[in-house]
């Protein structure tokens, strides 16, 4: 079984810093997701269950402080590293009081980012330990945190994106999901515009989990719209 990479949610509206963080964290062997503003951040925390959040203070719609406060109010204790700009010294203190775990001041070096993330993850490891969630449908059993899929008790091998797609579908059962939604959820717009990648992965998933791919039991095609997971 492939070990699951830890996922870092980057919440930052400045593209240059977004890219720097994304690149640095990928180099350090983390998976990344990006939210452009506070509203999207709150949504993505629920959908993506990141292991850590890098949260910029100054954000459109809902600012970083408010995002932090709202998460903690909902008992979501995902570790948070706040990003502040020079001159926002006061906010650091408030940020830590608000429930952030650490902070970094811009500009920062890639090495500092990687070191901070690693340190915070290690420090909060016990707290952030994922619950052993289990998703079940028919003969299909999936452990999202363990990267394991079983069909009739036999383990199946999946690529990361296939696995993420399956987990997303199973977390949203009996709902019509458009190709665009799936692209956003699983690929994070990486291939924006080209929804064929969704179809290709759905087809791979079906080959693995469906007894009869022409008459799928789990992943149904909603003609002209998208897909629906349901037994
Ligand atoms: Ca900003």
Coordinates of C-alpha atoms and ligand atoms in Angstrom, one line a residue:
X1 CA 0.0 0.0 0.0
X2 CA 1.2 3.5 -0.8
X3 CA 1.5 5.7 2.2
X4 CA -0.7 8.7 2.1
X5 CA 1.2 12.0 1.7
X6 CA 0.3 14.7 4.2
X7 CA -1.8 17.4 2.7
X8 CA -1.2 21.1 3.3
X9 CA -3.9 23.6 2.5
X10 CA -2.4 26.9 1.3
X11 CA -4.7 29.9 1.9
X12 CA -3.2 32.9 0.2
X13 CA -4.5 35.4 -2.4
X14 CA -1.1 36.5 -3.6
X15 CA -0.1 34.4 -6.5
X16 CA 3.7 34.7 -6.1
X17 CA 3.5 33.5 -2.5
X18 CA 1.0 30.8 -3.4
X19 CA 3.4 29.4 -6.0
X20 CA 6.4 29.6 -3.8
X21 CA 4.6 27.7 -1.0
X22 CA 3.2 25.2 -3.4
X23 CA 6.6 24.5 -5.0
X24 CA 8.4 24.4 -1.7
X25 CA 5.9 22.0 -0.1
X26 CA 5.9 19.7 -3.1
X27 CA 9.7 19.6 -3.0
X28 CA 9.4 18.6 0.6
X29 CA 7.1 15.8 -0.4
X30 CA 3.7 17.2 0.8
X31 CA 0.5 17.3 -1.2
X32 CA -0.9 20.7 -1.6
X33 CA -4.3 22.4 -2.1
X34 CA -4.9 26.1 -2.6
X35 CA -7.7 28.4 -1.4
X36 CA -7.7 31.9 -2.7
X37 CA -9.8 33.5 0.0
X38 CA -11.2 32.8 3.4
X39 CA -14.6 31.6 2.3
X40 CA -13.0 29.0 0.0
X41 CA -10.6 28.0 2.8
X42 CA -13.5 27.1 5.1
X43 CA -15.1 25.1 2.4
X44 CA -11.9 23.3 1.5
X45 CA -11.0 22.4 5.1
X46 CA -14.3 20.4 5.2
X47 CA -13.8 18.8 1.8
X48 CA -10.1 18.1 1.8
X49 CA -9.4 17.4 5.5
X50 CA -5.9 18.8 5.2
X51 CA -3.2 17.9 7.8
X52 CA -2.1 21.4 8.2
X53 CA -3.2 24.9 7.0
X54 CA -0.9 27.7 6.0
X55 CA -3.2 30.7 6.5
X56 CA -2.5 34.2 5.3
X57 CA -3.8 37.0 7.5
X58 CA -4.9 39.4 4.9
X59 CA -7.4 37.6 2.7
X60 CA -10.4 38.6 0.6
X61 CA -14.0 37.9 1.9
X62 CA -13.1 36.4 5.3
X63 CA -9.7 37.3 6.8
X64 CA -7.2 34.8 8.2
X65 CA -8.0 35.6 11.8
X66 CA -11.7 35.0 11.2
X67 CA -11.0 31.7 9.4
X68 CA -8.9 30.6 12.3
X69 CA -11.6 31.6 14.8
X70 CA -14.4 29.9 12.9
X71 CA -12.5 26.6 12.5
X72 CA -11.7 26.5 16.2
X73 CA -15.3 27.4 17.1
X74 CA -16.3 24.3 15.1
X75 CA -13.9 22.2 17.0
X76 CA -11.7 21.7 14.0
X77 CA -8.2 21.5 15.4
X78 CA -6.2 21.1 12.2
X79 CA -2.8 22.7 12.8
X80 CA -2.5 26.3 11.5
X81 CA 0.5 28.3 10.6
X82 CA -0.4 32.0 10.1
X83 CA 1.3 34.1 7.5
X84 CA 1.8 37.8 8.5
X85 CA 3.4 40.6 6.7
X86 CA 6.1 42.8 8.3
X87 CA 4.4 45.3 10.6
X88 CA 1.6 43.1 11.6
X89 CA 3.4 42.1 14.8
X90 CA 0.3 42.7 17.0
X91 CA -1.7 40.2 15.0
X92 CA 0.8 37.4 15.6
X93 CA -0.1 37.5 19.3
X94 CA -3.8 37.6 18.6
X95 CA -3.4 34.8 16.0
X96 CA -1.8 32.5 18.6
X97 CA -4.5 33.4 21.0
X98 CA -7.1 32.6 18.4
X99 CA -5.8 29.1 18.1
X100 CA -3.0 29.2 15.5
X101 CA -0.1 26.9 16.2
X102 CA 2.7 29.0 14.7
X103 CA 3.3 32.0 12.5
X104 CA 5.7 33.1 9.8
X105 CA 6.5 36.6 8.7
X106 CA 6.8 37.5 5.0
X107 CA 9.2 37.4 3.3
X108 CA 10.3 33.9 4.3
X109 CA 12.7 31.4 2.7
X110 CA 11.6 28.1 1.3
X111 CA 13.8 26.3 3.9
X112 CA 12.0 28.1 6.7
X113 CA 8.6 27.0 5.4
X114 CA 9.6 23.4 5.2
X115 CA 11.1 23.4 8.6
X116 CA 8.1 25.1 10.2
X117 CA 5.6 22.8 8.6
X118 CA 7.6 19.8 9.7
X119 CA 8.0 21.0 13.2
X120 CA 4.3 21.9 13.6
X121 CA 3.2 18.6 12.2
X122 CA 5.5 16.7 14.6
X123 CA 4.4 18.8 17.5
X124 CA 0.7 18.4 16.8
X125 CA 1.0 14.9 15.4
X126 CA -0.9 13.3 18.3
X127 CA -3.7 15.8 18.2
X128 CA -4.1 15.7 14.4
X129 CA -4.0 11.9 14.1
X130 CA -6.7 11.2 11.7
X131 CA -9.7 9.2 12.9
X132 CA -9.9 5.9 11.1
X133 CA -12.7 6.9 8.9
X134 CA -14.4 4.1 6.9
X135 CA -16.6 4.5 3.8
X136 CA -18.8 1.6 2.8
X137 CA -21.0 0.9 -0.2
X138 CA -22.2 -2.5 -1.2
X139 CA -19.1 -4.7 -1.3
X140 CA -16.8 -1.7 -1.4
X141 CA -14.9 -0.7 1.7
X142 CA -12.6 2.4 1.7
X143 CA -10.3 3.7 4.5
X144 CA -9.5 7.3 3.4
X145 CA -6.8 7.8 5.9
X146 CA -5.0 4.6 5.2
X147 CA -5.2 4.7 1.4
X148 CA -6.8 1.3 1.3
X149 CA -9.7 0.0 -0.8
X150 CA -11.3 -3.5 -0.5
X151 CA -13.7 -5.1 -2.8
X152 CA -15.4 -8.2 -1.3
X153 CA -12.5 -8.2 1.3
X154 CA -9.8 -8.2 -1.3
X155 CA -7.4 -5.2 -1.4
X156 CA -7.3 -3.2 -4.6
X157 CA -4.5 -1.0 -5.9
X158 CA -5.2 2.6 -6.9
X159 CA -3.3 5.5 -8.1
X160 CA -3.5 8.6 -5.9
X161 CA -5.9 10.4 -8.1
X162 CA -8.1 7.4 -8.6
X163 CA -8.2 7.0 -4.9
X164 CA -9.0 10.6 -4.2
X165 CA -11.7 10.6 -6.8
X166 CA -13.3 7.5 -5.3
X167 CA -13.2 8.9 -1.8
X168 CA -14.8 12.2 -3.1
X169 CA -17.6 10.3 -4.8
X170 CA -18.2 8.1 -1.8
X171 CA -18.4 11.2 0.5
X172 CA -21.0 12.7 -1.7
X173 CA -23.3 9.7 -2.4
X174 CA -26.5 10.0 -4.4
X175 CA -25.6 13.4 -5.7
X176 CA -25.0 14.4 -9.2
X177 CA -21.5 15.7 -9.5
X178 CA -20.4 17.6 -12.6
X179 CA -17.1 17.0 -14.2
X180 CA -16.1 20.5 -13.2
X181 CA -16.9 19.8 -9.6
X182 CA -14.8 16.6 -9.7
X183 CA -11.9 18.5 -11.4
X184 CA -11.9 21.1 -8.7
X185 CA -12.2 18.7 -5.9
X186 CA -9.6 16.2 -7.0
X187 CA -7.3 18.1 -9.4
X188 CA -7.6 21.5 -7.8
X189 CA -8.0 23.1 -11.3
X190 CA -4.7 21.7 -12.4
X191 CA -6.2 20.7 -15.7
X192 CA -8.8 23.3 -15.8
X193 CA -10.9 23.1 -18.9
X194 CA -9.9 19.6 -19.8
X195 CA -12.6 17.4 -18.2
X196 CA -11.5 14.3 -20.2
X197 CA -9.1 13.5 -17.3
X198 CA -12.2 13.0 -15.1
X199 CA -13.7 10.5 -17.6
X200 CA -10.5 8.6 -18.0
X201 CA -10.2 8.2 -14.2
X202 CA -13.8 7.2 -13.8
X203 CA -13.2 4.6 -16.5
X204 CA -10.2 3.2 -14.6
X205 CA -12.2 3.2 -11.3
X206 CA -14.9 1.3 -13.0
X207 CA -12.5 -1.3 -14.4
X208 CA -11.4 -1.9 -10.8
X209 CA -14.6 -1.8 -8.8
X210 CA -17.5 -2.6 -11.2
X211 CA -18.4 -6.2 -12.1
X212 CA -20.0 -5.0 -15.3
X213 CA -18.6 -1.7 -16.5
X214 CA -21.5 -1.3 -19.0
X215 CA -24.0 -1.5 -16.2
X216 CA -22.1 0.1 -13.3
X217 CA -23.4 -0.6 -9.9
X218 CA -21.5 2.1 -8.1
X219 CA -20.5 5.0 -10.4
X220 CA -23.4 6.0 -12.7
X221 CA -23.1 8.3 -15.6
X222 CA -25.6 11.2 -15.6
X223 CA -25.8 11.8 -19.3
X224 CA -24.6 15.3 -20.3
X225 CA -24.1 16.3 -16.6
X226 CA -21.6 14.2 -14.8
X227 CA -21.5 11.3 -12.4
X228 CA -23.4 10.0 -9.4
X229 CA -22.1 7.5 -6.8
X230 CA -24.7 5.3 -5.3
X231 CA -25.5 1.7 -4.9
Ligands
LIG1 CA1 -2.9 38.2 1.4

